[in-house]
mmCIF file of C-alpha atoms in Angstrom:
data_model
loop_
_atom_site.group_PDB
_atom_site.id
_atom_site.type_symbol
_atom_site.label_atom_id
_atom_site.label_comp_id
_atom_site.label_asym_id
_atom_site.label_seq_id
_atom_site.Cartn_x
_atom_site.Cartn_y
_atom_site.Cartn_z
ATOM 1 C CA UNK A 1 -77.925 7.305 -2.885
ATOM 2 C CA UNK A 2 -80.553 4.533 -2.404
ATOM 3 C CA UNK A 3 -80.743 1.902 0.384
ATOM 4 C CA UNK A 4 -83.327 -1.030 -0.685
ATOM 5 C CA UNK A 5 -83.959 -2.723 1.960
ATOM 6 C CA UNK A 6 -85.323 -6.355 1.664
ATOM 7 C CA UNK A 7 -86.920 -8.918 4.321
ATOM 8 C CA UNK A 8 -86.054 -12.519 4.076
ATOM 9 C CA UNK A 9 -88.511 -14.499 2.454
ATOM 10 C CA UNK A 10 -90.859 -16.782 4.565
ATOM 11 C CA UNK A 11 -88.617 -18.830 6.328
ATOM 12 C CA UNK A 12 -88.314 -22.100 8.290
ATOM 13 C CA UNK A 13 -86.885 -20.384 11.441
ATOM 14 C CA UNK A 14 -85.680 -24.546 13.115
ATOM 15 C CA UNK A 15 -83.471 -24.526 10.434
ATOM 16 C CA UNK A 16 -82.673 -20.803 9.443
ATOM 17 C CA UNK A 17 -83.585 -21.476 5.446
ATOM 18 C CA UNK A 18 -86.473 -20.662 3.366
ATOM 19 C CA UNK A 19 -89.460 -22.489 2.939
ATOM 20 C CA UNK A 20 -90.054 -23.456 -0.574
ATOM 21 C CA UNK A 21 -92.676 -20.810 -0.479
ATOM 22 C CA UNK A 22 -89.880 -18.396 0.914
ATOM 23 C CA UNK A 23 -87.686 -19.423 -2.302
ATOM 24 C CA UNK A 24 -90.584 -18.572 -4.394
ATOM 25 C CA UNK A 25 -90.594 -15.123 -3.124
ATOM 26 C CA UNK A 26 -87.067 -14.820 -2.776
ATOM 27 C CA UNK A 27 -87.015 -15.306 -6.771
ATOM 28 C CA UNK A 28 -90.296 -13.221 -7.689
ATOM 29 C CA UNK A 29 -88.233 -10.708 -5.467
ATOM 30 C CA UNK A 30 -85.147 -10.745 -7.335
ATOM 31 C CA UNK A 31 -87.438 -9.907 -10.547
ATOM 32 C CA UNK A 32 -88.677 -7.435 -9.050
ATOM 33 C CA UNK A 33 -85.194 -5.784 -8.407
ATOM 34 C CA UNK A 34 -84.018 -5.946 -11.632
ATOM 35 C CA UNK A 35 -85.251 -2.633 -13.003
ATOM 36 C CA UNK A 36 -83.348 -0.787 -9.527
ATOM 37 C CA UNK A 37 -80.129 -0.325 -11.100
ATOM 38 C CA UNK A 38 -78.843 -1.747 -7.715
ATOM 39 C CA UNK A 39 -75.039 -1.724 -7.796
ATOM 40 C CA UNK A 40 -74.037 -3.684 -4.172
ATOM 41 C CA UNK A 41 -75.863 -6.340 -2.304
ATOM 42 C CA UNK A 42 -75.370 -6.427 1.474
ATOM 43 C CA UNK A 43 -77.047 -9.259 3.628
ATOM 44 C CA UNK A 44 -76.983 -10.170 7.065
ATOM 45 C CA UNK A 45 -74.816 -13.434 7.451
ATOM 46 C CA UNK A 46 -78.284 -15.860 8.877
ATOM 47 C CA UNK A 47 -79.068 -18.396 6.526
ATOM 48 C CA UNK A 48 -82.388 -16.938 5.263
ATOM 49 C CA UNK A 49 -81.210 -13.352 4.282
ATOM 50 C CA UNK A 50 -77.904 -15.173 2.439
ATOM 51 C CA UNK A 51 -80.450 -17.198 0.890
ATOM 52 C CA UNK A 52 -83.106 -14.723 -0.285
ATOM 53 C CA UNK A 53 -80.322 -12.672 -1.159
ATOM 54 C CA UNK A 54 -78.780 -15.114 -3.194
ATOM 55 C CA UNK A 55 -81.686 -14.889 -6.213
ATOM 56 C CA UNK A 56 -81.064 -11.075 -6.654
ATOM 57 C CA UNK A 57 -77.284 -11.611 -6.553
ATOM 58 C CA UNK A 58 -77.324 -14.398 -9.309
ATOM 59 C CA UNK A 59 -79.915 -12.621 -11.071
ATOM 60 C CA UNK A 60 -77.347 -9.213 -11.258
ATOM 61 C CA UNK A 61 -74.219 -11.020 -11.203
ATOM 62 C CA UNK A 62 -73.240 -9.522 -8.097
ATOM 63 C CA UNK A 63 -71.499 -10.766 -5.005
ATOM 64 C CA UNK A 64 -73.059 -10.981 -1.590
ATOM 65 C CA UNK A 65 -71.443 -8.555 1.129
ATOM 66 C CA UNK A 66 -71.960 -9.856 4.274
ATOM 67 C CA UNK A 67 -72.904 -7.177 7.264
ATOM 68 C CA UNK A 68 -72.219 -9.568 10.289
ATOM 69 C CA UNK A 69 -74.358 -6.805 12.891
ATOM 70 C CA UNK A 70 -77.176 -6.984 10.777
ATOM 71 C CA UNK A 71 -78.400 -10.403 12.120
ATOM 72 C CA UNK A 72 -81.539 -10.441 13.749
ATOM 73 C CA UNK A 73 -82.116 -9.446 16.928
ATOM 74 C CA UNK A 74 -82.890 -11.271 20.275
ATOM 75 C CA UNK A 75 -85.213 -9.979 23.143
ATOM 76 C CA UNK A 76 -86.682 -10.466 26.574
ATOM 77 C CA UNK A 77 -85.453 -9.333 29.737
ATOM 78 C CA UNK A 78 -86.511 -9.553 33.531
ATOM 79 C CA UNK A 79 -89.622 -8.774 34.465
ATOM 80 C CA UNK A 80 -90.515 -8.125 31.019
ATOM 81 C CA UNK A 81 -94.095 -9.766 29.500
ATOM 82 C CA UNK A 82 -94.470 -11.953 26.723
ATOM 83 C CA UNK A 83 -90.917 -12.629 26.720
ATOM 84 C CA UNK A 84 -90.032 -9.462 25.514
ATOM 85 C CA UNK A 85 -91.169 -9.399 22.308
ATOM 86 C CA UNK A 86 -91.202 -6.046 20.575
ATOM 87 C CA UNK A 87 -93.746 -5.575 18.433
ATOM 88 C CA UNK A 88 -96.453 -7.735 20.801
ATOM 89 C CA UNK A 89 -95.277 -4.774 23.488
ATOM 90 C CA UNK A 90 -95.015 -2.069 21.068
ATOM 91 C CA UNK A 91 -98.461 -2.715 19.887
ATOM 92 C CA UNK A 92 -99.375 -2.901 23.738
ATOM 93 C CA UNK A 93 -98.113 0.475 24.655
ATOM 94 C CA UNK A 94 -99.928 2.664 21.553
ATOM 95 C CA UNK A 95 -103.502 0.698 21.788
ATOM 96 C CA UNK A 96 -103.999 -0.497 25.683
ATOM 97 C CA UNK A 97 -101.707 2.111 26.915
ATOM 98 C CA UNK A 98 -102.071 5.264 24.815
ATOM 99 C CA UNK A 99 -98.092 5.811 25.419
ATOM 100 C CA UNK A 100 -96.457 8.989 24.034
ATOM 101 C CA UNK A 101 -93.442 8.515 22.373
ATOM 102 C CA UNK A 102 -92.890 12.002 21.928
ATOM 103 C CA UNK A 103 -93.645 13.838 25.366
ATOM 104 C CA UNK A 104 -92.252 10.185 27.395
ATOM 105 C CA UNK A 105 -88.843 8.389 27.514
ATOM 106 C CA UNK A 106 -89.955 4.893 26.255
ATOM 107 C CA UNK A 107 -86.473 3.787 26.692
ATOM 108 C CA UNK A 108 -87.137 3.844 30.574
ATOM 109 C CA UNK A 109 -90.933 2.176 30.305
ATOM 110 C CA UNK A 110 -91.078 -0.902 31.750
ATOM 111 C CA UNK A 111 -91.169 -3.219 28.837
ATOM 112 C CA UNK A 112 -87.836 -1.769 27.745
ATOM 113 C CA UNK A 113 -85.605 -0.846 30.743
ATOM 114 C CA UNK A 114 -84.443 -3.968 30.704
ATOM 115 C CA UNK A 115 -84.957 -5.158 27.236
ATOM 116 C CA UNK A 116 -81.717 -6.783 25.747
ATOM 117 C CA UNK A 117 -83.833 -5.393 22.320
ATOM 118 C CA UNK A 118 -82.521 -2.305 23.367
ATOM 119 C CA UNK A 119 -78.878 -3.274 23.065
ATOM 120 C CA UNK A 120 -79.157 -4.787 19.711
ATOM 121 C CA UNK A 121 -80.853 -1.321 18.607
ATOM 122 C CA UNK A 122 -78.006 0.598 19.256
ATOM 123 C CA UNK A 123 -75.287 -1.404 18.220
ATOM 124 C CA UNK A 124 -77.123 -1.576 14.882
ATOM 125 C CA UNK A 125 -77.731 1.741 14.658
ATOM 126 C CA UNK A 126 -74.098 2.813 15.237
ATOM 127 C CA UNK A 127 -72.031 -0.142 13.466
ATOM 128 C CA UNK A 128 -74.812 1.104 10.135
ATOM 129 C CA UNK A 129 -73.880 4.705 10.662
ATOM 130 C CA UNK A 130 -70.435 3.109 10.557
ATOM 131 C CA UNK A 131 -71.700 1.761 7.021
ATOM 132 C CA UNK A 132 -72.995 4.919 6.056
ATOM 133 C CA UNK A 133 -70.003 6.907 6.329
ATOM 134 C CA UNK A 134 -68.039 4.773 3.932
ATOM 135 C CA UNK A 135 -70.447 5.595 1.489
ATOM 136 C CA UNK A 136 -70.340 9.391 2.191
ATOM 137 C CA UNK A 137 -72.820 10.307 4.917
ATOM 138 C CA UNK A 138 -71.757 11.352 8.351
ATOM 139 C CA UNK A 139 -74.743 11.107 10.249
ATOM 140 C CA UNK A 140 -75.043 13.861 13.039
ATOM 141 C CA UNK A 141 -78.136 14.126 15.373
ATOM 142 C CA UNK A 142 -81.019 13.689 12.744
ATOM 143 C CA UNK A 143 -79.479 15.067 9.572
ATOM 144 C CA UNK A 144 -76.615 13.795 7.512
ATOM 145 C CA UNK A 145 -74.051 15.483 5.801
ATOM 146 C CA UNK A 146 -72.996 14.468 2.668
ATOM 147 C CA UNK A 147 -69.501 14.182 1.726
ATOM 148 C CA UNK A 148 -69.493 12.253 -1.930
ATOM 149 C CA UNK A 149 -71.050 12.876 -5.212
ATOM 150 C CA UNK A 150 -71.845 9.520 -6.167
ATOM 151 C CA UNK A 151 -74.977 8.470 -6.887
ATOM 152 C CA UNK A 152 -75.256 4.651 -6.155
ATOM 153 C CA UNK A 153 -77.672 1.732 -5.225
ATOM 154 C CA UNK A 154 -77.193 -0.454 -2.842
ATOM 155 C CA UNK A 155 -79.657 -3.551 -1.554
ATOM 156 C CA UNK A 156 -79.282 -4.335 2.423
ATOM 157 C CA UNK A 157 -81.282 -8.030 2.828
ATOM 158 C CA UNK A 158 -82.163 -8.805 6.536
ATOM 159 C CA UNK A 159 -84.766 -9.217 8.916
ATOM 160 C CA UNK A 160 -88.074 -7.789 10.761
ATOM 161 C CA UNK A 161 -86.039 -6.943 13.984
ATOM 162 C CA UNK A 162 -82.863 -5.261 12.543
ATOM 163 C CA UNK A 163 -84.180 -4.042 9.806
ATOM 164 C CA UNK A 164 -86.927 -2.524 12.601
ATOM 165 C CA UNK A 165 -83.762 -0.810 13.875
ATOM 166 C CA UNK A 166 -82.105 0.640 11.124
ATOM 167 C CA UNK A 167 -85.518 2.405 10.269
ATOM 168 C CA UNK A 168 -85.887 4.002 13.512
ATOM 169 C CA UNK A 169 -82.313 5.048 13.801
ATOM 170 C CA UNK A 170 -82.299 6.546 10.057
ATOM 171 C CA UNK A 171 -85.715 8.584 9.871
ATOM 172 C CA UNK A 172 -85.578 9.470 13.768
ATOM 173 C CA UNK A 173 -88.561 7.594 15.351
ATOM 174 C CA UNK A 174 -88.765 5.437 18.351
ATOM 175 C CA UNK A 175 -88.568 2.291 17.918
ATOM 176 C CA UNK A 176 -91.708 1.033 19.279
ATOM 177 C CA UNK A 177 -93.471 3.172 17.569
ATOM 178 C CA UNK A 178 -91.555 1.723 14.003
ATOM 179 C CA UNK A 179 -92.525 -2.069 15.109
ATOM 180 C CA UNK A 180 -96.008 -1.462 15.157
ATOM 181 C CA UNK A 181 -96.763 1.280 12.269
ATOM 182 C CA UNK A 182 -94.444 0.376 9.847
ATOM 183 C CA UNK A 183 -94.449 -3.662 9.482
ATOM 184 C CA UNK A 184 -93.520 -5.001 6.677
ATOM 185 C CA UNK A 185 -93.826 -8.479 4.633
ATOM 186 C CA UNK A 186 -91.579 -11.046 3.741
ATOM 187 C CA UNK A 187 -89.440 -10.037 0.544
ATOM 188 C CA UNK A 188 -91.206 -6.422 1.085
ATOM 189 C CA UNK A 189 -88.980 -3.681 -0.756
ATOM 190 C CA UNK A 190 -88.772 -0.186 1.268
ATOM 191 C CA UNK A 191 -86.407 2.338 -0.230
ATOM 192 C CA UNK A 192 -84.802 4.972 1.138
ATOM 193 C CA UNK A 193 -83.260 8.076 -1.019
ATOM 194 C CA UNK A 194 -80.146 10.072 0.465
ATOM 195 C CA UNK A 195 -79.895 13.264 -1.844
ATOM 196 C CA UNK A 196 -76.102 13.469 -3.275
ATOM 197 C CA UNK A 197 -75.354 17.404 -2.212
ATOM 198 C CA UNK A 198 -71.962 17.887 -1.528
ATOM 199 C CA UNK A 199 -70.997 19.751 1.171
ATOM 200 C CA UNK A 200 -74.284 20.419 2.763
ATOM 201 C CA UNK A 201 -76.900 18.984 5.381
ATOM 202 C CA UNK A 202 -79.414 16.231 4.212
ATOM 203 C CA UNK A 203 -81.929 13.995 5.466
ATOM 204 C CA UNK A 204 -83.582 10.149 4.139
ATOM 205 C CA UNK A 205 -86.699 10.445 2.063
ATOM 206 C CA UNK A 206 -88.982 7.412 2.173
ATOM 207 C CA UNK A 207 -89.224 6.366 -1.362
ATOM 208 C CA UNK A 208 -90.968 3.306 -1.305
ATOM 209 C CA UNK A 209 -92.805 1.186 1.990
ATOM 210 C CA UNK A 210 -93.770 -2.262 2.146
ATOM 211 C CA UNK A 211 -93.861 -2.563 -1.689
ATOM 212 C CA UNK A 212 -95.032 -6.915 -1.974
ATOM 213 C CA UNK A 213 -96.742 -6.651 -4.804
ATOM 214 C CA UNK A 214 -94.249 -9.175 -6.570
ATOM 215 C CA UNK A 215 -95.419 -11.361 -3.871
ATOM 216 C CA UNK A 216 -99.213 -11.276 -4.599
ATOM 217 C CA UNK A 217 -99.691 -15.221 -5.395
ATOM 218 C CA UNK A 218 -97.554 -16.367 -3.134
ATOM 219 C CA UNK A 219 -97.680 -14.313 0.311
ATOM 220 C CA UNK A 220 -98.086 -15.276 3.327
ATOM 221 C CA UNK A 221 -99.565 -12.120 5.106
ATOM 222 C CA UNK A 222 -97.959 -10.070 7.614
ATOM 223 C CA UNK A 223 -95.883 -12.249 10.251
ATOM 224 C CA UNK A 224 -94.012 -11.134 12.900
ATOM 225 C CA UNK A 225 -91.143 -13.681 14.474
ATOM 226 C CA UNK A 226 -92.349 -14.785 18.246
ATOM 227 C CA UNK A 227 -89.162 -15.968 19.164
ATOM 228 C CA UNK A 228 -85.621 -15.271 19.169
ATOM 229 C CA UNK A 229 -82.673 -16.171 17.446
ATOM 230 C CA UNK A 230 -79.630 -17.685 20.123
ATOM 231 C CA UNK A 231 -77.414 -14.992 20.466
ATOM 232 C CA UNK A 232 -75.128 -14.357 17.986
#
């Protein structure tokens, strides 16, 4: 199996829609996705995924399946600088702070204790594990074990935040440390392969990162979202 996962195109965040530069990528995207052999398109139900979404969809001729926790996140907490914001603090903690994800708990560093970012990470994670088992994967500690034989494609459209969250649950790295080394564009394809062996342990292979190059002429650079959605 193959997740493609998709950012929204550039968007105009007041008003949850694309910018006409966002539709242009959301369309040079859905090109690009043609040769994928993708089979079901999932989207997260804010305005801008449903939209960028809605170019491959038309494009394939399939319908839009709507994952209601893959919204984007929110963040801040007390106490917490800059309002929270992940990837500002992530970035914080690896070059000002020399933090190690590894040998320290960065669920309990300061930036994070209280971080409803936190929250939103692990109801992803479990409600796409959730996801993941109707398509044949029981996911147990780091591995999965796979339970089908079908091979299938299947496009997830969302954000910078949740998508953020999915990565880090799925390939077992802290969070953080997936907000600041493994950004990714607007429209930006990443692809992760889940080898179909019945019956036996298995683990995601990164396919594919940050692939824009559809977006070349119309790009916007790296952005990062400074603040957050209302609650959903």
């Amino acid at each position: 199996m193959r997740i493609i996962f998709v950012r929204h195109g550039e968007p105009d965040y007041a008003h949850d829609c694309l910018t006409p530069i966002g539709r242009l990528q959301a369309e040079a995207a859905a090109k690009r996705l043609e040769r994928e052999g993708i089979q079901e398109i999932y989207a997260s139900p804010m305005g801008r995924a449903q939209e960028t979404a809605s170019f491959t969809a038309e494009r394939l001729g399939l319908p839009i399946r709507t994952l209601e926790f893959m919204h984007e996140i929110s963040w801040g907490g007390p106490d917490t600088p800059e309002n929270g914001h992940p990837w500002t603090l992530s970035d914080w903690m690896i070059s000002r702070e020399d933090f190690d994800f590894y040998a320290c708990d960065w669920r309990e560093h300061p930036y994070y204790a209280n971080n409803v970012a936190v929250q939103y990470l692990d109801a992803i994670s479990s409600q796409f594990d959730a996801l993941l088992l109707t398509k044949g994967y029981r996911h147990e500690g780091t591995r999965f074990f796979c339970e089908t034989e079908e091979e299938k494609n299947i496009a997830v459209f969302s954000h910078g935040g949740s998508g953020a969250c999915v990565l880090s649950h799925l390939l077992a790295l802290p969070f953080p440390y997936v907000c600041t080394v493994l950004p990714y564009e607007f429209t930006s394809v990443i692809i992760l392969e889940f080898p179909v062996v019945p019956g036996e342990y298995v683990h995601p292979r990164i396919e594919l990162f940050n692939d824009a190059a559809h977006i070349r002429d119309v790009s916007s650079g790296l952005v990062f979202q400074k603040e957050a959605d209302p609650e959903v």
